[in-house]
mmCIF file of C-alpha atoms in Angstrom:
data_model
loop_
_atom_site.group_PDB
_atom_site.id
_atom_site.type_symbol
_atom_site.label_atom_id
_atom_site.label_comp_id
_atom_site.label_asym_id
_atom_site.label_seq_id
_atom_site.Cartn_x
_atom_site.Cartn_y
_atom_site.Cartn_z
ATOM 1 C CA MET K 1 0.046 -0.005 0.000
ATOM 2 C CA LYS K 2 1.222 3.560 -0.687
ATOM 3 C CA LYS K 3 0.227 6.913 0.585
ATOM 4 C CA ILE K 4 -1.188 9.498 -1.812
ATOM 5 C CA TYR K 5 -2.061 13.182 -1.674
ATOM 6 C CA CYS K 6 -4.977 15.286 -2.752
ATOM 7 C CA ALA K 7 -5.097 15.495 -6.526
ATOM 8 C CA ILE K 8 -6.210 19.093 -6.445
ATOM 9 C CA CYS K 9 -3.996 20.898 -3.828
ATOM 10 C CA GLN K 10 -1.501 18.083 -3.089
ATOM 11 C CA GLY K 11 -2.343 18.457 0.493
ATOM 12 C CA GLU K 12 -1.929 15.781 3.104
ATOM 13 C CA ASP K 13 -4.101 17.223 5.786
ATOM 14 C CA TYR K 14 -7.362 15.239 5.865
ATOM 15 C CA THR K 15 -10.203 13.927 8.006
ATOM 16 C CA ILE K 16 -10.909 10.097 7.827
ATOM 17 C CA LYS K 17 -14.400 9.346 6.639
ATOM 18 C CA TYR K 18 -14.378 5.648 6.665
ATOM 19 C CA GLN K 19 -11.777 3.217 7.781
ATOM 20 C CA GLU K 20 -10.365 0.586 5.424
ATOM 21 C CA ARG K 21 -12.575 -2.524 4.645
ATOM 22 C CA ILE K 22 -10.630 -4.887 2.651
ATOM 23 C CA ASP K 23 -11.259 -8.643 2.101
ATOM 24 C CA TYR K 24 -8.306 -9.768 0.011
ATOM 25 C CA THR K 25 -10.166 -12.782 -1.182
ATOM 26 C CA LYS K 26 -12.662 -10.573 -2.947
ATOM 27 C CA ILE K 27 -10.566 -7.916 -4.787
ATOM 28 C CA ASP K 28 -12.333 -7.520 -8.122
ATOM 29 C CA PHE K 29 -12.061 -4.653 -10.403
ATOM 30 C CA SER K 30 -14.801 -5.649 -12.924
ATOM 31 C CA PRO K 31 -17.144 -2.744 -13.499
ATOM 32 C CA ARG K 32 -20.952 -3.066 -12.607
ATOM 33 C CA ARG K 33 -20.436 -6.194 -10.392
ATOM 34 C CA ALA K 34 -22.564 -6.541 -7.274
ATOM 35 C CA PRO K 35 -21.265 -4.281 -4.653
ATOM 36 C CA ASP K 36 -19.065 -6.154 -1.973
ATOM 37 C CA ARG K 37 -18.345 -3.195 0.294
ATOM 38 C CA ASN K 38 -14.584 -3.563 -0.100
ATOM 39 C CA HIS K 39 -12.813 -0.319 0.009
ATOM 40 C CA CYS K 40 -9.567 1.238 1.148
ATOM 41 C CA ARG K 41 -9.533 3.969 3.917
ATOM 42 C CA ILE K 42 -11.633 6.843 2.720
ATOM 43 C CA VAL K 43 -10.458 10.483 3.540
ATOM 44 C CA GLN K 44 -11.395 13.992 2.692
ATOM 45 C CA CYS K 45 -9.050 16.905 2.065
ATOM 46 C CA LYS K 46 -9.472 19.619 4.716
ATOM 47 C CA LYS K 47 -8.439 22.313 2.287
ATOM 48 C CA CYS K 48 -10.399 21.623 -0.917
ATOM 49 C CA GLY K 49 -12.909 18.957 0.064
ATOM 50 C CA LEU K 50 -11.814 16.198 -2.348
ATOM 51 C CA VAL K 51 -12.581 12.704 -1.169
ATOM 52 C CA PHE K 52 -10.161 9.909 -1.906
ATOM 53 C CA ALA K 53 -8.754 6.623 -0.903
ATOM 54 C CA ASN K 54 -5.463 6.641 1.130
ATOM 55 C CA PRO K 55 -3.352 4.621 1.214
ATOM 56 C CA ILE K 56 -3.976 2.760 -2.030
ATOM 57 C CA PHE K 57 -2.529 -0.365 -3.743
ATOM 58 C CA ASP K 58 0.776 -0.073 -5.380
ATOM 59 C CA ASN K 59 0.597 1.049 -9.143
ATOM 60 C CA ASP K 60 1.718 -2.270 -10.654
ATOM 61 C CA TYR K 61 -0.938 -4.257 -8.760
ATOM 62 C CA ILE K 62 -3.743 -1.857 -9.707
ATOM 63 C CA LEU K 63 -2.655 -1.877 -13.335
ATOM 64 C CA ASP K 64 -2.569 -5.648 -13.377
ATOM 65 C CA LEU K 65 -6.127 -5.825 -11.945
ATOM 66 C CA TYR K 66 -7.263 -3.488 -14.808
ATOM 67 C CA ARG K 67 -5.580 -5.363 -17.453
ATOM 68 C CA ASN K 68 -7.101 -8.675 -16.365
ATOM 69 C CA PHE K 69 -10.602 -7.837 -15.209
ATOM 70 C CA ALA K 70 -13.579 -9.796 -16.632
ATOM 71 C CA PHE K 71 -15.706 -7.397 -18.732
ATOM 72 C CA ILE K 72 -19.525 -7.926 -17.992
ATOM 73 C CA ASN K 73 -21.171 -7.213 -21.300
ATOM 74 C CA GLU K 74 -24.849 -6.839 -20.565
ATOM 75 C CA LEU K 75 -27.856 -4.621 -21.451
ATOM 76 C CA GLN K 76 -26.764 -2.066 -19.083
ATOM 77 C CA VAL K 77 -23.683 -1.303 -21.179
ATOM 78 C CA ASP K 78 -25.806 -0.368 -24.015
ATOM 79 C CA LEU K 79 -28.025 1.856 -21.998
ATOM 80 C CA MET K 80 -24.972 3.612 -20.578
ATOM 81 C CA GLY K 81 -23.754 4.081 -24.261
ATOM 82 C CA GLU K 82 -27.133 5.871 -24.915
ATOM 83 C CA ASP K 83 -26.771 8.081 -21.987
ATOM 84 C CA TYR K 84 -23.269 9.172 -22.996
ATOM 85 C CA LEU K 85 -24.410 9.775 -26.603
ATOM 86 C CA GLU K 86 -27.122 11.977 -25.360
ATOM 87 C CA GLN K 87 -24.582 14.039 -23.574
ATOM 88 C CA LEU K 88 -22.454 14.230 -26.682
ATOM 89 C CA ARG K 89 -25.523 15.540 -28.524
ATOM 90 C CA GLU K 90 -26.358 18.075 -25.815
ATOM 91 C CA SER K 91 -22.727 19.302 -25.937
ATOM 92 C CA GLY K 92 -22.891 19.858 -29.788
ATOM 93 C CA SER K 93 -23.918 23.506 -29.694
ATOM 94 C CA VAL K 94 -20.748 24.306 -27.708
ATOM 95 C CA ILE K 95 -18.365 21.905 -29.429
ATOM 96 C CA GLY K 96 -19.410 22.815 -32.903
ATOM 97 C CA GLY K 97 -18.557 20.409 -35.857
ATOM 98 C CA LYS K 98 -17.614 16.788 -35.480
ATOM 99 C CA GLY K 99 -14.043 15.711 -35.683
ATOM 100 C CA ASN K 100 -11.648 13.371 -34.046
ATOM 101 C CA LEU K 101 -12.861 12.030 -30.709
ATOM 102 C CA LEU K 102 -10.821 9.993 -28.183
ATOM 103 C CA GLU K 103 -12.375 7.967 -25.305
ATOM 104 C CA ILE K 104 -10.156 7.125 -22.519
ATOM 105 C CA GLY K 105 -11.152 3.918 -20.785
ATOM 106 C CA CYS K 106 -13.555 2.938 -23.661
ATOM 107 C CA GLY K 107 -14.325 -0.690 -22.386
ATOM 108 C CA ASN K 108 -15.743 -2.659 -25.268
ATOM 109 C CA GLY K 109 -16.276 0.501 -27.532
ATOM 110 C CA CYS K 110 -19.989 0.768 -27.062
ATOM 111 C CA PHE K 111 -19.988 4.456 -26.850
ATOM 112 C CA LEU K 112 -17.388 4.637 -29.608
ATOM 113 C CA LYS K 113 -19.621 2.884 -31.919
ATOM 114 C CA LYS K 114 -22.539 5.221 -31.232
ATOM 115 C CA ALA K 115 -20.225 8.276 -31.503
ATOM 116 C CA LYS K 116 -19.136 6.972 -34.833
ATOM 117 C CA GLU K 117 -22.529 6.617 -36.197
ATOM 118 C CA PHE K 118 -23.181 10.095 -34.878
ATOM 119 C CA GLY K 119 -20.325 11.374 -37.322
ATOM 120 C CA PHE K 120 -17.086 11.450 -35.193
ATOM 121 C CA ASN K 121 -13.878 9.843 -36.232
ATOM 122 C CA VAL K 122 -13.374 7.687 -33.076
ATOM 123 C CA TYR K 123 -10.353 6.376 -31.268
ATOM 124 C CA GLY K 124 -10.174 4.715 -27.844
ATOM 125 C CA VAL K 125 -7.729 3.379 -25.284
ATOM 126 C CA GLU K 126 -8.632 0.679 -22.723
ATOM 127 C CA PRO K 127 -6.469 -1.327 -20.510
ATOM 128 C CA GLY K 128 -8.754 -4.329 -20.099
ATOM 129 C CA LYS K 129 -7.936 -6.971 -22.658
ATOM 130 C CA ASN K 130 -11.121 -8.909 -22.119
ATOM 131 C CA ALA K 131 -13.160 -5.679 -22.879
ATOM 132 C CA VAL K 132 -11.327 -4.924 -26.060
ATOM 133 C CA ASP K 133 -11.693 -8.560 -27.256
ATOM 134 C CA GLN K 134 -15.420 -7.853 -27.039
ATOM 135 C CA ALA K 135 -15.456 -4.755 -29.103
ATOM 136 C CA ASP K 136 -17.476 -4.482 -32.285
ATOM 137 C CA GLN K 137 -15.397 -4.918 -35.359
ATOM 138 C CA ASP K 138 -16.501 -1.667 -36.662
ATOM 139 C CA VAL K 139 -14.367 0.209 -33.875
ATOM 140 C CA LYS K 140 -11.980 -2.532 -32.589
ATOM 141 C CA GLY K 141 -9.216 -1.482 -34.987
ATOM 142 C CA ASN K 142 -9.196 1.998 -33.447
ATOM 143 C CA ILE K 143 -8.898 0.940 -29.813
ATOM 144 C CA ILE K 144 -5.444 0.667 -28.275
ATOM 145 C CA ASN K 145 -5.292 -2.072 -25.495
ATOM 146 C CA ASP K 146 -3.250 -0.127 -23.069
ATOM 147 C CA VAL K 147 -3.431 2.629 -20.378
ATOM 148 C CA PHE K 148 -3.488 6.203 -21.575
ATOM 149 C CA LYS K 149 0.023 7.780 -21.524
ATOM 150 C CA ALA K 150 2.251 10.134 -23.265
ATOM 151 C CA GLY K 151 3.305 9.034 -26.923
ATOM 152 C CA LEU K 152 0.169 6.941 -27.649
ATOM 153 C CA TYR K 153 -1.257 9.710 -29.966
ATOM 154 C CA GLU K 154 0.263 12.624 -31.900
ATOM 155 C CA GLU K 155 -0.079 15.983 -30.331
ATOM 156 C CA LYS K 156 -2.962 18.396 -31.162
ATOM 157 C CA PHE K 157 -4.912 15.648 -32.971
ATOM 158 C CA PHE K 158 -8.183 15.419 -31.030
ATOM 159 C CA ASP K 159 -11.204 17.883 -31.075
ATOM 160 C CA LEU K 160 -12.905 16.176 -28.224
ATOM 161 C CA VAL K 161 -11.567 13.881 -25.484
ATOM 162 C CA CYS K 162 -14.120 11.976 -23.486
ATOM 163 C CA VAL K 163 -13.372 10.734 -20.008
ATOM 164 C CA ILE K 164 -16.409 8.745 -18.888
ATOM 165 C CA GLN K 165 -16.659 7.122 -15.484
ATOM 166 C CA VAL K 166 -12.778 7.021 -15.390
ATOM 167 C CA PHE K 167 -11.575 9.782 -13.147
ATOM 168 C CA ASP K 168 -12.685 7.869 -10.136
ATOM 169 C CA HIS K 169 -10.173 5.079 -11.113
ATOM 170 C CA LEU K 170 -7.177 7.067 -11.994
ATOM 171 C CA ILE K 171 -3.949 6.777 -9.878
ATOM 172 C CA ASP K 172 -2.756 10.177 -11.031
ATOM 173 C CA PRO K 173 -5.429 12.323 -12.704
ATOM 174 C CA ASN K 174 -3.046 15.139 -12.912
ATOM 175 C CA ASP K 175 -0.702 13.245 -15.323
ATOM 176 C CA VAL K 176 -3.707 12.075 -17.349
ATOM 177 C CA LEU K 177 -4.968 15.566 -17.849
ATOM 178 C CA ARG K 178 -1.419 16.846 -18.756
ATOM 179 C CA ASN K 179 -1.254 14.317 -21.457
ATOM 180 C CA ILE K 180 -4.896 15.104 -22.470
ATOM 181 C CA ARG K 181 -3.879 18.669 -23.124
ATOM 182 C CA LYS K 182 -0.977 17.572 -25.388
ATOM 183 C CA VAL K 183 -3.096 15.446 -27.636
ATOM 184 C CA MET K 184 -5.921 17.906 -27.763
ATOM 185 C CA LYS K 185 -6.257 20.598 -30.488
ATOM 186 C CA GLU K 186 -6.179 24.246 -29.507
ATOM 187 C CA ASN K 187 -9.632 25.233 -28.278
ATOM 188 C CA GLY K 188 -10.508 21.465 -28.088
ATOM 189 C CA HIS K 189 -13.011 20.195 -25.511
ATOM 190 C CA ILE K 190 -13.125 17.460 -22.739
ATOM 191 C CA LEU K 191 -16.391 15.764 -21.728
ATOM 192 C CA VAL K 192 -16.343 14.088 -18.346
ATOM 193 C CA VAL K 193 -18.838 11.821 -16.883
ATOM 194 C CA SER K 194 -18.296 10.907 -13.240
ATOM 195 C CA HIS K 195 -20.027 9.847 -10.072
ATOM 196 C CA ASN K 196 -20.998 12.644 -7.768
ATOM 197 C CA VAL K 197 -20.032 11.805 -4.288
ATOM 198 C CA ARG K 198 -22.281 14.528 -2.920
ATOM 199 C CA PHE K 199 -25.276 13.001 -4.652
ATOM 200 C CA TYR K 200 -28.201 12.928 -1.985
ATOM 201 C CA LEU K 201 -28.459 9.230 -2.062
ATOM 202 C CA THR K 202 -24.872 8.716 -1.671
ATOM 203 C CA ARG K 203 -24.833 10.954 1.454
ATOM 204 C CA ILE K 204 -27.923 8.884 2.909
ATOM 205 C CA LEU K 205 -26.386 5.584 2.273
ATOM 206 C CA GLY K 206 -22.971 6.581 3.553
ATOM 207 C CA GLU K 207 -20.369 3.840 3.410
ATOM 208 C CA LYS K 208 -22.973 1.387 2.056
ATOM 209 C CA SER K 209 -22.957 3.336 -1.189
ATOM 210 C CA SER K 210 -21.510 1.446 -4.214
ATOM 211 C CA MET K 211 -19.468 4.604 -4.928
ATOM 212 C CA TYR K 212 -17.158 3.552 -1.978
ATOM 213 C CA ASP K 213 -15.445 0.693 -3.859
ATOM 214 C CA ILE K 214 -12.050 -0.921 -3.885
ATOM 215 C CA GLU K 215 -11.435 0.294 -7.474
ATOM 216 C CA HIS K 216 -12.296 3.896 -6.644
ATOM 217 C CA ILE K 217 -9.449 6.215 -5.607
ATOM 218 C CA TYR K 218 -10.777 9.795 -6.184
ATOM 219 C CA LEU K 219 -14.381 10.624 -5.677
ATOM 220 C CA PHE K 220 -15.367 14.071 -7.183
ATOM 221 C CA ASP K 221 -18.341 16.269 -6.790
ATOM 222 C CA LYS K 222 -19.357 19.441 -8.916
ATOM 223 C CA VAL K 223 -16.922 21.658 -7.087
ATOM 224 C CA THR K 224 -13.843 19.412 -7.104
ATOM 225 C CA ILE K 225 -14.138 18.245 -10.647
ATOM 226 C CA LYS K 226 -14.341 21.834 -11.698
ATOM 227 C CA LYS K 227 -11.222 22.772 -9.505
ATOM 228 C CA LEU K 228 -9.306 19.885 -11.113
ATOM 229 C CA LEU K 229 -10.017 20.802 -14.655
ATOM 230 C CA GLU K 230 -9.371 24.514 -14.078
ATOM 231 C CA LYS K 231 -6.054 23.491 -12.439
ATOM 232 C CA HIS K 232 -4.935 22.205 -15.968
ATOM 233 C CA GLY K 233 -6.029 25.053 -18.021
ATOM 234 C CA PHE K 234 -9.544 24.132 -19.054
ATOM 235 C CA GLN K 235 -12.335 26.634 -19.037
ATOM 236 C CA VAL K 236 -15.430 24.866 -17.491
ATOM 237 C CA ILE K 237 -18.440 25.556 -19.456
ATOM 238 C CA TYR K 238 -20.846 23.542 -17.184
ATOM 239 C CA VAL K 239 -21.065 20.896 -14.537
ATOM 240 C CA LYS K 240 -24.479 19.361 -13.932
ATOM 241 C CA ASP K 241 -26.358 16.370 -12.692
ATOM 242 C CA MET K 242 -27.234 13.903 -15.573
ATOM 243 C CA MET K 243 -30.194 11.564 -16.021
ATOM 244 C CA SER K 244 -29.109 7.814 -16.527
ATOM 245 C CA ARG K 245 -30.983 4.840 -17.733
ATOM 246 C CA TYR K 246 -31.011 1.634 -15.703
ATOM 247 C CA THR K 247 -32.512 -1.771 -15.877
ATOM 248 C CA ILE K 248 -34.578 -2.753 -12.831
ATOM 249 C CA GLY K 249 -32.221 -5.751 -12.542
ATOM 250 C CA HIS K 250 -29.130 -3.396 -12.345
ATOM 251 C CA ILE K 251 -30.632 -1.295 -9.650
ATOM 252 C CA ILE K 252 -31.472 -4.305 -7.654
ATOM 253 C CA LYS K 253 -27.939 -5.579 -8.137
ATOM 254 C CA MET K 254 -26.221 -2.258 -7.158
ATOM 255 C CA PHE K 255 -28.417 -1.049 -4.206
ATOM 256 C CA PRO K 256 -26.933 -2.231 -0.918
ATOM 257 C CA PHE K 257 -29.702 -4.712 -0.128
ATOM 258 C CA PRO K 258 -28.975 -7.573 2.178
ATOM 259 C CA ASP K 259 -28.091 -10.801 -0.055
ATOM 260 C CA PHE K 260 -31.361 -12.490 0.759
ATOM 261 C CA ALA K 261 -33.431 -9.490 -0.212
ATOM 262 C CA ARG K 262 -31.350 -8.866 -3.363
ATOM 263 C CA HIS K 263 -31.818 -12.737 -4.429
ATOM 264 C CA PHE K 264 -35.659 -12.344 -3.650
ATOM 265 C CA LEU K 265 -36.191 -9.148 -5.500
ATOM 266 C CA THR K 266 -34.150 -10.410 -8.476
ATOM 267 C CA LYS K 267 -36.163 -13.543 -8.547
ATOM 268 C CA THR K 268 -39.443 -11.702 -8.330
ATOM 269 C CA ALA K 269 -38.435 -9.274 -11.114
ATOM 270 C CA ARG K 270 -37.666 -12.154 -13.469
ATOM 271 C CA ARG K 271 -41.058 -13.773 -12.567
ATOM 272 C CA LEU K 272 -42.887 -10.566 -13.361
ATOM 273 C CA GLY K 273 -40.927 -10.094 -16.525
ATOM 274 C CA ILE K 274 -39.483 -6.676 -15.565
ATOM 275 C CA ILE K 275 -35.913 -7.528 -14.859
ATOM 276 C CA ASP K 276 -34.916 -5.638 -18.064
ATOM 277 C CA LYS K 277 -37.446 -2.943 -17.789
ATOM 278 C CA ARG K 278 -35.695 0.370 -18.307
ATOM 279 C CA ILE K 279 -36.143 3.572 -16.242
ATOM 280 C CA LYS K 280 -34.442 6.961 -16.470
ATOM 281 C CA ILE K 281 -33.623 8.603 -13.207
ATOM 282 C CA MET K 282 -31.047 10.730 -11.422
ATOM 283 C CA GLY K 283 -28.641 8.010 -10.416
ATOM 284 C CA GLY K 284 -25.721 10.028 -8.945
ATOM 285 C CA ASN K 285 -23.819 10.767 -12.107
ATOM 286 C CA MET K 286 -22.673 14.372 -13.242
ATOM 287 C CA VAL K 287 -21.309 15.607 -16.540
ATOM 288 C CA ALA K 288 -18.810 18.359 -17.110
ATOM 289 C CA LEU K 289 -17.839 20.021 -20.347
ATOM 290 C CA ALA K 290 -14.670 22.155 -20.570
ATOM 291 C CA LYS K 291 -12.522 23.841 -23.195
ATOM 292 C CA LYS K 292 -8.830 23.978 -23.385
ATOM 293 C CA VAL K 293 -7.551 27.515 -23.031
ATOM 294 C CA ASP K 294 -4.349 29.154 -22.157
ATOM 295 C CA ASN K 295 -5.693 30.643 -18.976
ATOM 296 C CA ALA K 296 -8.722 29.101 -17.467
ATOM 297 C CA THR K 297 -11.101 31.894 -16.460
ATOM 298 C CA SER K 298 -14.344 29.804 -16.179
ATOM 299 C CA GLN K 299 -17.305 31.233 -14.408
ATOM 300 C CA ASN K 300 -19.250 29.499 -11.740
ATOM 301 C CA TYR K 301 -21.630 27.372 -13.914
ATOM 302 C CA LEU K 302 -22.552 24.713 -11.400
ATOM 303 C CA THR K 303 -26.095 23.534 -11.550
#
């Protein structure tokens, strides 16, 4: 385990929110798995309010887990792709014309496929081999099976970089943002989708919330994600809550029900034929759009 610092202010003065809960027999970095309440110690920076895990596993161990996780390809993946495409459409009036789009942590390329159909030239990078293996042939050739790092792409190539449900997982978000700026065209944009750790249900559930998970390192809210982007010379256009589509089955799986209740509800939903029924709600996600500028002078557009 290694000690880390606040990604925004580099501070090491924090309060402890939750003590470490790690069962080393259950360490799994597969996305959308049923919550197991496994997490590192959770702290909050006293200066800027950023919530993060500290200490965390060593870099090599984390990267190995991401390279070898089992990708769960399910209906929920497609629904998430629809949500992200909707955010892409909504940002269109700001971004302008379509061009080169990079998604960092693209999974099986579900969103990339939709973005390509929408008119973008798409590229993706994803460390999980199993996820890339399951990518559609239409986009698979444009996905690099690796972590995002310097040298993967030529500088000033991308009009839009999408970082979707990834910032929570980054060992060093500052290094990632520095490299994003390098590959982004002047006046390019970054679209971020992330969990909002200050979502009302997360605050109610506390430590039982699925946001407090072994694979999450930094947990942002509307204020802290804005601070991080501005730190790296991005003018934040907006940060807002977003609606998300979920199946009934996914909600049952992710909510912290006792195991017996989860099994009963899942069985009942299947019997009633509603396990795959889709609903659209505020589920604790937020979206941020920002523009690359020389000097970030963004106003307070938090909604």
